[in-house]
XYZ file of C-alpha atoms in Angstrom:
250
model
C -0.232 -116.564 6.165
C -2.732 -113.980 7.536
C 0.541 -112.615 10.308
C 2.695 -112.460 8.120
C 0.198 -110.275 6.582
C -0.300 -108.553 9.146
C 3.162 -107.911 10.022
C 3.790 -106.883 6.692
C 1.187 -104.285 6.563
C 2.792 -103.141 10.392
C 6.521 -102.924 8.823
C 4.647 -100.871 5.813
C 2.629 -98.024 8.425
C 6.582 -98.020 9.872
C 8.008 -97.515 7.013
C 5.472 -94.419 5.715
C 5.659 -93.056 9.497
C 9.596 -92.501 9.210
C 9.740 -89.006 7.773
C 13.588 -89.683 6.653
C 12.724 -92.821 4.473
C 9.414 -91.708 3.162
C 10.278 -88.126 2.408
C 14.442 -89.447 0.212
C 12.299 -92.847 -1.117
C 9.203 -91.138 -2.498
C 9.915 -87.164 -2.664
C 13.140 -85.840 -3.138
C 14.005 -88.101 -5.980
C 10.998 -85.774 -7.828
C 11.987 -83.208 -6.136
C 15.175 -83.576 -8.048
C 13.378 -84.219 -11.190
C 11.650 -81.614 -11.131
C 14.327 -79.455 -10.390
C 17.054 -80.389 -12.992
C 14.656 -81.060 -15.162
C 13.328 -77.414 -15.011
C 16.796 -75.836 -15.732
C 17.951 -78.429 -18.173
C 15.140 -79.668 -19.954
C 15.683 -82.944 -21.760
C 16.777 -82.103 -25.141
C 18.895 -84.519 -26.736
C 22.175 -83.248 -26.283
C 25.747 -84.450 -27.902
C 27.132 -83.998 -24.248
C 25.627 -87.678 -23.172
C 25.601 -89.090 -26.985
C 22.722 -87.361 -27.718
C 20.378 -88.781 -24.841
C 18.673 -85.992 -22.988
C 19.737 -84.595 -19.472
C 16.681 -86.104 -17.734
C 16.838 -89.618 -19.289
C 20.583 -89.499 -17.850
C 19.065 -88.951 -14.945
C 16.437 -90.561 -13.913
C 18.117 -93.908 -13.659
C 20.267 -92.298 -11.820
C 17.576 -90.849 -9.198
C 16.386 -94.363 -9.585
C 19.949 -95.383 -7.531
C 19.363 -92.912 -5.109
C 16.122 -94.845 -4.047
C 17.903 -97.931 -3.607
C 20.968 -95.798 -1.471
C 18.142 -94.772 0.903
C 16.282 -97.702 1.573
C 18.844 -100.380 0.965
C 21.928 -98.308 3.504
C 19.072 -96.211 5.719
C 15.696 -97.471 5.977
C 16.312 -101.329 6.330
C 19.822 -101.589 8.164
C 18.655 -98.782 10.869
C 15.448 -100.934 11.480
C 17.391 -104.291 12.163
C 19.588 -102.675 14.152
C 17.374 -101.156 16.203
C 14.939 -104.134 16.506
C 18.036 -106.098 17.622
C 19.290 -103.196 20.370
C 15.860 -103.340 21.905
C 15.395 -106.778 21.425
C 12.133 -107.369 19.856
C 13.441 -109.454 17.960
C 13.961 -112.375 20.824
C 10.732 -111.260 21.604
C 9.771 -112.840 17.910
C 12.203 -115.424 18.477
C 10.439 -117.283 20.920
C 6.837 -117.145 19.132
C 6.348 -119.323 15.565
C 6.733 -116.730 13.220
C 10.576 -116.544 14.231
C 13.190 -113.839 13.968
C 13.928 -114.771 10.435
C 10.923 -114.414 8.876
C 10.874 -110.724 10.538
C 13.820 -109.938 8.816
C 12.243 -111.922 5.500
C 9.546 -109.437 5.198
C 10.983 -106.175 6.357
C 13.534 -107.041 3.680
C 10.180 -107.560 1.381
C 8.458 -104.141 2.497
C 11.797 -102.131 1.962
C 11.787 -103.625 -1.200
C 8.173 -103.255 -2.322
C 8.795 -99.393 -1.230
C 11.942 -98.890 -3.967
C 10.234 -100.459 -6.236
C 7.231 -97.860 -5.830
C 9.587 -95.095 -5.555
C 11.314 -96.415 -8.823
C 7.341 -96.234 -10.439
C 6.536 -92.473 -8.979
C 9.572 -91.016 -10.330
C 9.272 -93.374 -14.036
C 5.362 -92.039 -14.209
C 6.897 -88.229 -13.250
C 9.275 -88.336 -15.453
C 7.685 -89.480 -17.978
C 4.875 -87.356 -17.995
C 6.864 -84.224 -17.266
C 9.811 -85.005 -19.816
C 9.152 -87.480 -21.986
C 12.062 -89.407 -20.472
C 13.055 -91.879 -23.339
C 13.973 -95.561 -22.151
C 14.971 -97.828 -24.893
C 15.781 -100.697 -23.207
C 13.892 -104.052 -22.723
C 11.824 -103.561 -19.374
C 13.592 -107.819 -18.330
C 16.667 -106.402 -18.625
C 15.996 -103.208 -17.109
C 14.056 -105.143 -13.542
C 16.865 -107.467 -13.636
C 19.693 -104.937 -13.505
C 17.250 -103.117 -10.513
C 16.844 -106.723 -8.756
C 20.784 -107.340 -9.030
C 21.649 -103.174 -7.814
C 18.228 -103.632 -4.628
C 19.999 -107.370 -3.922
C 23.608 -105.575 -4.277
C 23.169 -102.329 -2.007
C 20.567 -104.106 0.805
C 23.270 -106.727 1.515
C 25.864 -104.255 1.807
C 23.473 -102.395 4.692
C 22.359 -105.774 5.815
C 26.638 -106.145 6.302
C 26.464 -103.556 8.616
C 24.059 -104.704 11.212
C 26.120 -107.772 11.229
C 29.469 -105.992 11.664
C 28.552 -103.064 13.796
C 28.203 -103.472 17.281
C 25.359 -100.849 18.469
C 22.960 -98.869 16.435
C 24.745 -95.516 17.281
C 28.158 -96.966 15.051
C 25.850 -99.073 12.555
C 23.712 -95.973 12.337
C 27.621 -93.744 11.527
C 28.053 -96.884 8.884
C 25.121 -96.227 7.276
C 24.960 -92.374 7.112
C 28.930 -91.653 6.132
C 27.802 -94.230 3.566
C 24.701 -93.228 1.913
C 26.240 -89.457 1.849
C 29.873 -89.963 0.232
C 27.721 -92.603 -2.411
C 24.932 -90.349 -3.389
C 27.524 -87.444 -4.423
C 30.005 -88.967 -5.784
C 28.387 -92.146 -7.663
C 26.651 -89.940 -9.986
C 23.457 -90.633 -8.422
C 22.409 -86.671 -7.731
C 24.418 -84.834 -10.769
C 26.023 -86.737 -13.975
C 29.476 -88.233 -13.122
C 30.053 -86.226 -16.702
C 30.792 -83.254 -14.500
C 32.422 -84.190 -12.039
C 37.194 -83.991 -12.217
C 39.103 -87.190 -12.890
C 40.143 -87.472 -9.673
C 36.287 -87.835 -8.339
C 35.221 -90.523 -10.975
C 38.656 -92.613 -10.178
C 37.910 -92.746 -6.251
C 33.637 -93.118 -7.200
C 35.118 -96.549 -8.939
C 35.246 -98.153 -5.755
C 31.678 -96.900 -4.469
C 28.494 -99.808 -5.439
C 26.502 -97.056 -5.835
C 28.476 -96.135 -8.869
C 28.549 -99.538 -10.554
C 24.062 -99.424 -9.546
C 23.951 -95.736 -11.393
C 26.428 -97.194 -14.768
C 24.452 -100.768 -14.668
C 21.000 -98.989 -14.481
C 22.320 -95.798 -17.343
C 23.097 -98.736 -19.517
C 20.357 -100.826 -18.707
C 17.944 -98.090 -19.682
C 20.124 -96.726 -22.923
C 19.831 -100.243 -24.249
C 23.692 -100.269 -24.186
C 25.902 -103.254 -25.213
C 26.459 -105.416 -22.226
C 30.282 -104.923 -22.350
C 30.084 -101.083 -21.421
C 28.729 -101.951 -17.743
C 30.128 -105.703 -17.366
C 32.673 -104.818 -14.779
C 29.633 -102.941 -12.524
C 27.811 -105.882 -12.918
C 30.861 -107.976 -11.705
C 31.358 -105.492 -8.919
C 27.413 -105.786 -7.734
C 27.526 -109.470 -7.622
C 30.588 -109.614 -5.925
C 29.892 -107.146 -3.286
C 26.586 -108.869 -3.058
C 28.332 -112.423 -2.421
C 30.394 -110.839 0.185
C 28.063 -109.243 2.056
C 26.054 -111.908 2.727
C 28.574 -114.314 3.305
C 30.394 -111.798 5.440
C 26.959 -110.413 7.341
C 25.923 -114.693 7.640
C 28.959 -115.376 9.958
C 29.285 -112.518 11.882
C 25.821 -112.650 13.114
C 26.211 -116.370 13.464
C 28.888 -115.514 16.276
C 27.004 -112.820 17.652
C 24.232 -112.689 20.130
C 20.509 -112.080 19.471
C 20.130 -111.818 23.606
């Protein structure tokens, strides 16, 4: 257990030293919140069914945080460790590569939760965001969203023959999804053609699910998104595990 705790602490420090991961997990969502909040405020508007702009935006920015950790920080760490033969060294130790990967996942999930808390606290203090849903349902929606996007990142690492290919897949998927899913801009502002395209992106369904649970919407309004997230998670975990069985960690 002491070894696991030591590895967790080390991986946490490495995460904090990664400027991209640190900035886009903790700073950028807050920056977006303050920037658009200063422009639009958070007064209830019929455009968002009686919600304020920040009431709608905060769960969307939370989806952005999941995208950063699940599609960038976590998979890029795995691919780097693989290419540098670090897992091979751990596999020769009592800890094993499986435990290292589990700790890395735990670190990124922890950073995601911290990013959530920071975003929510600032949103509440500065713009008095209204959260109508219960926290248990919101937590379940967040866990499913995290599992889905992290499994997608894991699948990319299993699919990619090299770190460069993995980085390309992660960067493309991340930037396409944060701009077309409604994570950075309310999807109500999108033209119809973009809305149709966005339905094929997992992060769109993360945004839909989190926004639905935040406003305490009936489950029927985001049931399709729950199904998509669960399906993507199951497929990516199963396919990724199968691909890893056929790969050499040497």
